[in-house]
Coordinates of C-alpha atoms and ligand atoms in Angstrom, one line a residue:
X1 CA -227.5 39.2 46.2
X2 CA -224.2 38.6 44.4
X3 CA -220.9 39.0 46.3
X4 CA -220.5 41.8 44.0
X5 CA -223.5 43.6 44.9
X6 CA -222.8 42.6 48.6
X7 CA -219.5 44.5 48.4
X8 CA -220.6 47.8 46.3
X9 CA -223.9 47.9 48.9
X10 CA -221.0 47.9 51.6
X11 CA -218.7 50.7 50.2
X12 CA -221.8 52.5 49.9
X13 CA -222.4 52.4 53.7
X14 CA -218.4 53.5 53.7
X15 CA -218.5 56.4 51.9
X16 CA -219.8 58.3 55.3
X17 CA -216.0 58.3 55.9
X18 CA -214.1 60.1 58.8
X19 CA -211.2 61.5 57.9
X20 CA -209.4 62.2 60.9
X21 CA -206.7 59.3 61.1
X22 CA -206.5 59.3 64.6
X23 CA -209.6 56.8 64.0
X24 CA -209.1 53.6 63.4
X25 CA -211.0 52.8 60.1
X26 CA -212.0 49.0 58.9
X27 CA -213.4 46.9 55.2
X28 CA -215.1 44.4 55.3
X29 CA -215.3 41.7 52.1
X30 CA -218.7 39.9 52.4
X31 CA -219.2 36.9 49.8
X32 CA -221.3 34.2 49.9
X33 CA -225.6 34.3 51.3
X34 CA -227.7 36.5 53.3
X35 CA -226.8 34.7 56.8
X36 CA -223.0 36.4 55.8
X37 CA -224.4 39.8 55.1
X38 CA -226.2 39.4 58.3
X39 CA -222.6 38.1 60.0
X40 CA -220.7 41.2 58.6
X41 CA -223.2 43.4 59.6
X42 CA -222.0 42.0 63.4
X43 CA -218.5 42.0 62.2
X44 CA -219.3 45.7 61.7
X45 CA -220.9 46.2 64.4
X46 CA -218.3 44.6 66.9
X47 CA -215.6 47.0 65.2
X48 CA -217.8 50.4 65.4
X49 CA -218.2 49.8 69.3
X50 CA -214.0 49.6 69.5
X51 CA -214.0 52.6 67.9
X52 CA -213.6 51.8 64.7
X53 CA -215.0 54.0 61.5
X54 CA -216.1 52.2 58.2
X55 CA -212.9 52.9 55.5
X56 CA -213.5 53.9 51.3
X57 CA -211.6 51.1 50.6
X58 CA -209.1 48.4 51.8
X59 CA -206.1 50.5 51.1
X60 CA -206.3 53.1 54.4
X61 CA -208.3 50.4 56.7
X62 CA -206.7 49.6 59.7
X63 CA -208.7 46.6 59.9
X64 CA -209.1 44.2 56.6
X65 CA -211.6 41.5 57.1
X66 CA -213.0 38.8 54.8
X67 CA -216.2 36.8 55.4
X68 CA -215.8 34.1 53.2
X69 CA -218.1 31.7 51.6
X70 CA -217.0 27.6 50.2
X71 CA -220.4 26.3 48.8
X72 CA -218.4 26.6 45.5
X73 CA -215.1 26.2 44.4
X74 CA -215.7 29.2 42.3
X75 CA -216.4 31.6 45.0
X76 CA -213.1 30.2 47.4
X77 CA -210.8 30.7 44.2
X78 CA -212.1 34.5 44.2
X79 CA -211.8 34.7 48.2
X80 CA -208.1 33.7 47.7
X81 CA -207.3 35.8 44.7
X82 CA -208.7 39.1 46.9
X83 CA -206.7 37.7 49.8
X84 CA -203.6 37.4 47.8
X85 CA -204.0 40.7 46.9
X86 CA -204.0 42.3 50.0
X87 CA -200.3 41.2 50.9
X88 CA -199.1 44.1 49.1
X89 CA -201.0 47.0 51.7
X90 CA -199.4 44.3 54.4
X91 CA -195.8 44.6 52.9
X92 CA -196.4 48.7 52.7
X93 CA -198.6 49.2 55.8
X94 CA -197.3 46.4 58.5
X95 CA -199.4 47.8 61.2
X96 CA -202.6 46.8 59.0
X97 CA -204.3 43.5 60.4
X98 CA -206.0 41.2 57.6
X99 CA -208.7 38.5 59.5
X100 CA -210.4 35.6 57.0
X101 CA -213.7 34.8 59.3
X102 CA -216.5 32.9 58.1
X103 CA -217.1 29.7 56.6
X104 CA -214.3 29.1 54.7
X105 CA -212.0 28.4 57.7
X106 CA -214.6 26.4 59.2
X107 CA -213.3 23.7 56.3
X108 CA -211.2 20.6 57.6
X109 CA -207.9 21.4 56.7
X110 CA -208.6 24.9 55.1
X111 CA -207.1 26.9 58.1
X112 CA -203.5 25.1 57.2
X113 CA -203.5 26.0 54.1
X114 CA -205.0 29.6 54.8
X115 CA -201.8 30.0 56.5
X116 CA -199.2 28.4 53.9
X117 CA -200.8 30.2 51.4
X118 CA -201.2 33.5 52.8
X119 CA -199.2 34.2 55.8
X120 CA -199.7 37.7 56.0
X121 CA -203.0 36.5 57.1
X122 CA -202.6 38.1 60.9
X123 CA -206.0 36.2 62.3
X124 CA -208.4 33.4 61.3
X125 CA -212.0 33.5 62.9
X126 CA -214.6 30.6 62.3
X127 CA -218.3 31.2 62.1
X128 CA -220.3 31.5 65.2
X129 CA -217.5 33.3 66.8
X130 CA -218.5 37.1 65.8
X131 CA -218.1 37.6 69.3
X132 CA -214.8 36.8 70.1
X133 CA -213.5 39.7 66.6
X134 CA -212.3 42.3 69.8
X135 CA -210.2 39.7 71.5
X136 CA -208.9 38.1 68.2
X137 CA -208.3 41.9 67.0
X138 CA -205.9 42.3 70.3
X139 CA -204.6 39.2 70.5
X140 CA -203.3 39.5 66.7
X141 CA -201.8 42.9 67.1
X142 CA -199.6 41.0 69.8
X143 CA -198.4 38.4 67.7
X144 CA -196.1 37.8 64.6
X145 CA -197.9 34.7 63.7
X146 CA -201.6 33.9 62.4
X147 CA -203.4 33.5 65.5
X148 CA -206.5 31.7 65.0
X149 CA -210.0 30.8 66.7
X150 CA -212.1 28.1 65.3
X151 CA -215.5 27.0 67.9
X152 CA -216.0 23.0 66.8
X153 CA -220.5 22.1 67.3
X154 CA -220.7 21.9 70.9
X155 CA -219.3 24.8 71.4
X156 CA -221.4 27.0 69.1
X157 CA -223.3 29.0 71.0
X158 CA -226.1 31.8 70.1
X159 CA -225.0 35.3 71.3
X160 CA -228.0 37.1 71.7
X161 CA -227.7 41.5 71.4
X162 CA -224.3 41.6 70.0
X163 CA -223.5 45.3 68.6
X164 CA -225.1 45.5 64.8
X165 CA -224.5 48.1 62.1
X166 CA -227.1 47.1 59.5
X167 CA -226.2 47.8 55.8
X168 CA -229.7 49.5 55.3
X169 CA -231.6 51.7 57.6
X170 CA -234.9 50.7 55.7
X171 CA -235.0 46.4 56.0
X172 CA -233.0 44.0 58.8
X173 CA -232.0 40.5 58.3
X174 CA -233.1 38.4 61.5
X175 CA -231.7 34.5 61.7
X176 CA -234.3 32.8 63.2
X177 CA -231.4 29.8 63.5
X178 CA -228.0 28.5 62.7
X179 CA -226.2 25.5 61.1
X180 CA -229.1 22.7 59.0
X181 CA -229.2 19.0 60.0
X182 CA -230.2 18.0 56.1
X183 CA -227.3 17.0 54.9
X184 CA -227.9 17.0 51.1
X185 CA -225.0 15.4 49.7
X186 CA -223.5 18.0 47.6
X187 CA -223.6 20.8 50.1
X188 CA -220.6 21.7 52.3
X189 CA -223.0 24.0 54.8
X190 CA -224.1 21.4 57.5
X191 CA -220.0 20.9 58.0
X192 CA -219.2 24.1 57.9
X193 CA -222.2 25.8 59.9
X194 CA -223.2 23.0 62.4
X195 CA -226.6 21.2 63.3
X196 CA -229.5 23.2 63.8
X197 CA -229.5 25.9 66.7
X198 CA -233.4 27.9 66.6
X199 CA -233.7 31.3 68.2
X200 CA -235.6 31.5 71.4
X201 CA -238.7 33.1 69.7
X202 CA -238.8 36.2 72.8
X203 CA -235.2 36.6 71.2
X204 CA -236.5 37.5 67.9
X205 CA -239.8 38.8 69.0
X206 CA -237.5 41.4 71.0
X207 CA -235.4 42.3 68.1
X208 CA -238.3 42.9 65.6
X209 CA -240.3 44.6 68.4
X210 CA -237.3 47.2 68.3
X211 CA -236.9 47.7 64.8
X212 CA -240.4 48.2 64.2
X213 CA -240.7 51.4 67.2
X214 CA -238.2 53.0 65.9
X215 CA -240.5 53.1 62.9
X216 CA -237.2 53.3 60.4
X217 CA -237.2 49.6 58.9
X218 CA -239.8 48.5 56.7
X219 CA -238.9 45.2 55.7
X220 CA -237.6 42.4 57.7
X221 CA -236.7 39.0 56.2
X222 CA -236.4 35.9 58.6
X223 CA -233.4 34.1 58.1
X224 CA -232.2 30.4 58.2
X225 CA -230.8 27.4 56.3
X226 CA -234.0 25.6 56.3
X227 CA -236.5 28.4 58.1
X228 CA -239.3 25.3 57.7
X229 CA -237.4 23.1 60.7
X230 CA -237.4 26.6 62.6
X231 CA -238.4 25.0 66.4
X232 CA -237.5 21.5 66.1
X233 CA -235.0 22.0 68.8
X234 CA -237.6 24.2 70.9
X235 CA -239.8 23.5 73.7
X236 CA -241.9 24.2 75.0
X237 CA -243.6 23.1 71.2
X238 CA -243.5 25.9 68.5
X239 CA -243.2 25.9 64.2
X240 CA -242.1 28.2 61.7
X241 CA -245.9 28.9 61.5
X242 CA -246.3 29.9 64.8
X243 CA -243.0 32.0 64.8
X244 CA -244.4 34.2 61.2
X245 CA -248.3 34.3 62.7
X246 CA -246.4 36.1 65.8
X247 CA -244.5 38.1 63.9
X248 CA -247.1 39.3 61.6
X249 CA -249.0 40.7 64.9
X250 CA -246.3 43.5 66.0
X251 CA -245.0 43.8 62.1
X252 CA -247.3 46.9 61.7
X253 CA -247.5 47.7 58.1
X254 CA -244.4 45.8 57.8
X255 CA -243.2 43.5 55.0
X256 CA -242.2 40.4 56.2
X257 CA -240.2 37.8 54.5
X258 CA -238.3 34.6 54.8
X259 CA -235.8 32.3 53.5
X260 CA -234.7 29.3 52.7
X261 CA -237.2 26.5 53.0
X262 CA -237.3 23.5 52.4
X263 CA -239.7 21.4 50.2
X264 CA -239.5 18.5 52.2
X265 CA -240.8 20.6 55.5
X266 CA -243.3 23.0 53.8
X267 CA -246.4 22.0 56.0
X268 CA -249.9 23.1 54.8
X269 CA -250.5 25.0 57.9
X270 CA -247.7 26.7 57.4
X271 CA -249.2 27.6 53.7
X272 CA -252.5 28.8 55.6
X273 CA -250.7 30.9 57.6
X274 CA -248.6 32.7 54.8
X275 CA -252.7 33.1 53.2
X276 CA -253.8 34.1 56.7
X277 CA -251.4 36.4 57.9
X278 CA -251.1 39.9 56.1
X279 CA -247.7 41.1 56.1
X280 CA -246.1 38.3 55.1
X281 CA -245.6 38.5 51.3
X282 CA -246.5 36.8 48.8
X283 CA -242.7 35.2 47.8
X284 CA -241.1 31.7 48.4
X285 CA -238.1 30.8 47.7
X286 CA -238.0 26.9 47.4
X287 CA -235.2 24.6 46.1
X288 CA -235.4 22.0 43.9
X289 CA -232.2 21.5 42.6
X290 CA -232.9 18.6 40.1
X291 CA -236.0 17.4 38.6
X292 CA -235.0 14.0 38.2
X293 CA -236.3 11.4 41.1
X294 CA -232.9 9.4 40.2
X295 CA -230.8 12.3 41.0
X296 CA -233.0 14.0 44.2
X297 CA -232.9 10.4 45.6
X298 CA -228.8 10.9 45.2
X299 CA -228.5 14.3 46.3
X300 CA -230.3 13.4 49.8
X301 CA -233.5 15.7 49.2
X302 CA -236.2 13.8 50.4
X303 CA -238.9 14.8 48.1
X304 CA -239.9 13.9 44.4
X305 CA -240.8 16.0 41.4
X306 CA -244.2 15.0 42.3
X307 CA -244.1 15.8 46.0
X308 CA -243.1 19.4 44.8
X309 CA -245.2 19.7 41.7
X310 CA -248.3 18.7 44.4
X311 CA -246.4 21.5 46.9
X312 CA -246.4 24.2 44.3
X313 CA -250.2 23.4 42.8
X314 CA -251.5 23.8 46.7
X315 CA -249.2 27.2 47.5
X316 CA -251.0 28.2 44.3
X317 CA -253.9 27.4 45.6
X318 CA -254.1 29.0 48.7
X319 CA -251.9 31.8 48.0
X320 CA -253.4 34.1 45.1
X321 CA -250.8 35.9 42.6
X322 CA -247.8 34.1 44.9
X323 CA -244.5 34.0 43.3
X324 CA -242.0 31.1 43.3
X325 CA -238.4 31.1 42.9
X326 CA -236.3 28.4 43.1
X327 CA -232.4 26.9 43.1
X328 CA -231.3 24.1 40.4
X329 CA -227.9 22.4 40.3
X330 CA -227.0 20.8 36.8
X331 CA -223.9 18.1 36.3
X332 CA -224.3 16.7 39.5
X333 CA -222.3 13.6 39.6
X334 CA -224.3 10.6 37.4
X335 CA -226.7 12.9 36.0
X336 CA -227.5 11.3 32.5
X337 CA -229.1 13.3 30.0
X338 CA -232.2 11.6 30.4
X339 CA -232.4 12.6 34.3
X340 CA -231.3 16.3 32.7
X341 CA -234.0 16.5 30.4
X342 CA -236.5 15.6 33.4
X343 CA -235.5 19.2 35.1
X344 CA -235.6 20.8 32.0
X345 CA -239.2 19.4 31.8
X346 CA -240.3 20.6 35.4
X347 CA -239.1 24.2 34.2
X348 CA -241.1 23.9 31.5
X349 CA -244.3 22.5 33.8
X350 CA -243.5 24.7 37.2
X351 CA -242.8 28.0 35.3
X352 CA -241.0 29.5 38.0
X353 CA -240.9 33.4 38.6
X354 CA -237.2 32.7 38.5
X355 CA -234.4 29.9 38.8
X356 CA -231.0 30.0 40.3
X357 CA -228.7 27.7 38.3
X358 CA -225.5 26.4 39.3
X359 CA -223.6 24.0 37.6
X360 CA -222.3 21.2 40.7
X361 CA -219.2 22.0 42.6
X362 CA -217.3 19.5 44.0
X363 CA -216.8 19.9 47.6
X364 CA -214.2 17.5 49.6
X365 CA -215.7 15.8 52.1
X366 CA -219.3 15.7 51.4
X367 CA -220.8 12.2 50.0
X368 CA -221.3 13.6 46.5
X369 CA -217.2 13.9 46.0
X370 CA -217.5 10.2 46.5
X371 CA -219.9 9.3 43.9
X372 CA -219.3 7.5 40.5
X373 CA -219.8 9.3 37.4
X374 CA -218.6 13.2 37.5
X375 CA -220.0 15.2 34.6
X376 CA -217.5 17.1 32.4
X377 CA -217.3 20.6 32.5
X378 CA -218.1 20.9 28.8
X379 CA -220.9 18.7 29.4
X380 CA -222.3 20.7 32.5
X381 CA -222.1 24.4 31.3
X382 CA -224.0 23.2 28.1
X383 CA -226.9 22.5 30.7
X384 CA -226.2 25.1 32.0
X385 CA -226.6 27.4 29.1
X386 CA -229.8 25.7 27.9
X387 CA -231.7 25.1 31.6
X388 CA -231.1 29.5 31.5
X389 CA -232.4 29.9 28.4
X390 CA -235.5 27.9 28.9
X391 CA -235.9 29.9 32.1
X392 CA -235.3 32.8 30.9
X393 CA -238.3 32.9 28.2
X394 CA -240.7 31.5 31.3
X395 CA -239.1 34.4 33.8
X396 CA -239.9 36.8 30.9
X397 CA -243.4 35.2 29.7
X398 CA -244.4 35.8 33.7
X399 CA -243.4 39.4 33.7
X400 CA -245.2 40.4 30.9
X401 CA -248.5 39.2 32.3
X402 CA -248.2 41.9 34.9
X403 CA -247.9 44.5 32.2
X404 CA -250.6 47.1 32.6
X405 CA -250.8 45.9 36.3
X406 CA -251.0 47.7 39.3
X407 CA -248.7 47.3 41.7
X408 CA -247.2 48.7 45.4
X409 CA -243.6 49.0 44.9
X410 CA -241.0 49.6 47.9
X411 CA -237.9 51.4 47.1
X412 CA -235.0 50.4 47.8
X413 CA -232.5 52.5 46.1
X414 CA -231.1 54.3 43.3
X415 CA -230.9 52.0 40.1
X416 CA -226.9 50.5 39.9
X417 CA -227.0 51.4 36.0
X418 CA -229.4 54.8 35.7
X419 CA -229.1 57.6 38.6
X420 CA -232.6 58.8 37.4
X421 CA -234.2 55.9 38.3
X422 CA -235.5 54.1 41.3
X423 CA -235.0 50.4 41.8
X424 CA -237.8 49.2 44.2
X425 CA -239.2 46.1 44.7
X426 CA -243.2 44.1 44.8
X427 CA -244.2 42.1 47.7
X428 CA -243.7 39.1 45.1
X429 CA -239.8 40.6 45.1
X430 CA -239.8 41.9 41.5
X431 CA -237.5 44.6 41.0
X432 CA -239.4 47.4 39.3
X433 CA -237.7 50.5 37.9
X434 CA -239.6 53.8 38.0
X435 CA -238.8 57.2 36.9
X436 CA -237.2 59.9 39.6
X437 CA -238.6 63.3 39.9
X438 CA -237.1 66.6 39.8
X439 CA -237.3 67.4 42.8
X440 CA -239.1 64.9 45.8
X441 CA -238.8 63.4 49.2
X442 CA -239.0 59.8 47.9
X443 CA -236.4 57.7 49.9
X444 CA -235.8 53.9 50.7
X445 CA -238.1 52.5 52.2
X446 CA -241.1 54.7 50.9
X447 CA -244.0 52.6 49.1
X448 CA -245.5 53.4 46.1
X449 CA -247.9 53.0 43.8
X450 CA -247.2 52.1 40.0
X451 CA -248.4 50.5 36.8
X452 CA -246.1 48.1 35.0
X453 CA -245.8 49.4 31.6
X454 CA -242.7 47.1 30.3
X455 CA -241.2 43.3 31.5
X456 CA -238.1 41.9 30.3
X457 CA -236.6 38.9 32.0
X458 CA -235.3 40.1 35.3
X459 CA -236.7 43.6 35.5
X460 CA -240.1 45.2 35.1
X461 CA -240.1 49.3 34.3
X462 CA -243.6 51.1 35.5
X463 CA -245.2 54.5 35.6
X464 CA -246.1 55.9 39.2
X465 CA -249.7 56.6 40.2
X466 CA -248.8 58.0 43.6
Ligands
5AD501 N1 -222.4 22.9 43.9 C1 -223.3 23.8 43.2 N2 -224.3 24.4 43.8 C2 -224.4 24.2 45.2 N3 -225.3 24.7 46.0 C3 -225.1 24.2 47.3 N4 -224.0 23.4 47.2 C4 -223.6 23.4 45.9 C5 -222.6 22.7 45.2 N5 -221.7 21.8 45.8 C6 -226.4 25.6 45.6 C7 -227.8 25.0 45.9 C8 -228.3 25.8 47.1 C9 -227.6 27.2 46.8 C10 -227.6 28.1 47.9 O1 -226.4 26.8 46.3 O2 -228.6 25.1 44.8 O3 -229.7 25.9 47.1
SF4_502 FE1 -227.2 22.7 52.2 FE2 -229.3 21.2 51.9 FE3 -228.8 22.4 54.3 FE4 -229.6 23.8 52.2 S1 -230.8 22.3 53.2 S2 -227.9 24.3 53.6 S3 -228.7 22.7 50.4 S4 -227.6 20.8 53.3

């Protein structure tokens, strides 16, 4: 989900206003991945147990908080425009307190210049720390300067039943674990997030357990850096496998889904469970990021193009009508055209559902910012442009196959761009649009029936049949 969506989804949620103004209302900025969602969700919940009510918009909160993202320079410059332009409700409404949590501060160096470049910044909360938002919130409203609280590794600890005010009443995020030990080279996250921390499995068990009585969410999607290493840090012994095969017993007409993994950790049993168990669907999202051996050697991945082809042809296998997405960066540092036209190539060969391109962001500190031969931007939005549009015929060529298909459908919502329509989604996470009626009881959550009469590249449109 884009931060965009992230942040429309969460005005949604706040348009169940109060008015009175006795009640301290908040707004939260969410940017970045689904562990953030999942972290402002806390952040939410946290405030709503002070006493706090969800606000329209940033203007009349009480509260202004941004959970920020750095695994691009593209989504920091954005952070820091919206940041800059909350000094003006500051300037107007002094009493207002403005917190940056998140990742972002987690960043050697970035909570100094957080705080010369926006001192009306009244707190600064580093991940892992959700649980320390009531005493930061006090502590803040006591001081005139940027008070700030940032837990280094050791002292990361997992805080189990903290207050949560889920975006959706219909599907739950669930981490499963914190922080990743992989280190690729271009990626910021390991510094930021910490080594790998897994969930005591009764932990999660618990939580599901609880959503699933209450009968309300339909969908729950396990969550994690690297969901594949889930239990490394366990004992006594237990896998990713074993966590899903449990959780598929109590999921009770549940979907079930999970992500990210890892090619490098994506065990065959592991694929025999996904075939074995039957509410976990039929999705995986699996990285790449470069189909050149050269440049996956570079970027720490641990895996060739031929390890992965061989991964995909047995998920295939085992796994009928599966789908497969996947993440691709393009003008990492020393990629020659040559090593470019190799991922180009594996597009053409994998024909994934669909492909997340970035073009490489530089990011201080990790070993790529020290490597020898930086691509030009010219140079790496040109790859960009055509690794999209080779992508974008494959993403459409799959789609149309399931024309005249049938297919269950959950819904998730009102389409963003029709208000007649539903957007729902397959178990192979395909957004399908389908007609609303008159007059029904359809809501989110609901499962349907339908037949796919229409595919374009990101969207498939359908009739219902029930
Ligand atoms: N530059 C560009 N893309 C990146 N990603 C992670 N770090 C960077 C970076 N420095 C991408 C990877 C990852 C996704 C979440 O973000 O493709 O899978
Ligand atoms: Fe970053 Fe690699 Fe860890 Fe993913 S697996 S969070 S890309 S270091």
């Amino acid at each position: 989900m884009s931060p965009e969506d992230s942040n429309r989804a969460m005005n949604n949620r706040q348009r169940k206003i109060n008015q009175d103004s006795d009640i301290p209302t908040y707004y939260i900025f969410t940017y970045g991945c689904q562990m953030n969602e999942h972290d402002s969700e806390i952040l939410a919940g946290q405030l709503e147990s002070l006493g706090y009510v969800p606000s329209e918009s940033e203007k009349e909160a009480d509260v202004i908080l941004f959970n920020t993202c750095c695994v691009r320079e593209s989504a920091e410059r954005k952070i820091y425009g919206k940041i800059g332009s909350v000094k003006k409700i500051k300037k107007e409404q002094p009493h207002t307190i403005i917190g940056v949590c998140g990742c972002m501060v987690q960043k050697p160096g970035e909570e100094k210049r957080l705080k010369e470049k926006a001192p009306h910044i009244d707190f600064v909360l580093g991940t892992d720390a959700m649980h320390l938002l009531p005493e930061m919130i006090d502590k803040a409203s006591r001081s005139n300067n940027t008070v700030s609280r940032i837990l280094e590794n050791e002292n990361r600890p997992i805080i189990e039943h903290l207050p949560k005010t889920r975006k959706d009443s219909f599907r739950a995020w669930i981490p499963i674990m914190h922080g990743c030990n992989n280190f690729c080279s271009y990626c910021i996250v390991p510094y930021v997030r910490g080594r790998e921390r897994s969930r005591q499995p009764q932990n999660i068990i618990n939580e599901i357990k609880e959503l699933v009585e209450h009968d309300r969410t339909k969908e729950i999607t396990l969550l994690g850096q690297n969901v594949n290493s889930y239990g490394a840090d366990l004992s006594p012994e237990i896998d990713f496998a074993d966590l899903i095969a449990e959780v598929d017993k109590i999921a009770n007409r549940k979907r079930i889904r999970f992500m990210t993994s890892h090619p490098k950790d994506f065990s065959q049993k592991l694929i025999e469970t996904i075939s074995e168990t039957k509410h976990v669907c039929e999705h995986i999202h699996l990285p790449i990021q470069s189909g050149s051996n050269r440049i996956l050697k570079r970027m720490n991945r641990k895996y060739t193009r031929e390890d992965y082809f061989e991964l995909v042809k047995n998920i295939r296998e085992e796994i009928p009508n599966v789908s497969i997405t996947t993440d691709i960066i393009v003008g990492f540092p020393g990629e020659t055209e040559e090593d470019f036209l190799d991922t180009v190539d594996l597009v053409e060969k994998i024909e994934w559902d669909a492909a997340f391109t970035f073009v490489y962001s530089n990011r201080g500190g990790t070993p790529a910012a020290a490597m020898s031969g930086p691509i030009d931007e010219e140079k790496k939005k040109k790859r960009l442009q055509e690794l999209m549009s080779r992508q974008n015929s494959i993403s459409l060529k799959t789609n149309q196959s399931l024309v005249g298909h049938k297919m269950e459908v959950m819904i998730e919502g009102v389409s963003k761009t029709n208000p007649q329509v539903w957007a729902s989604r397959t178990r192979t996470n395909k957004l399908v649009l389908l007609p609303k009626k008159e007059e029904e009881s359809t809501k989110p959550g609901d499962e349907l029936t339908v037949r796919i009469t229409e595919a374009r590249t990101w969207t498939l449109f359908s009739k219902r049949l029930s």
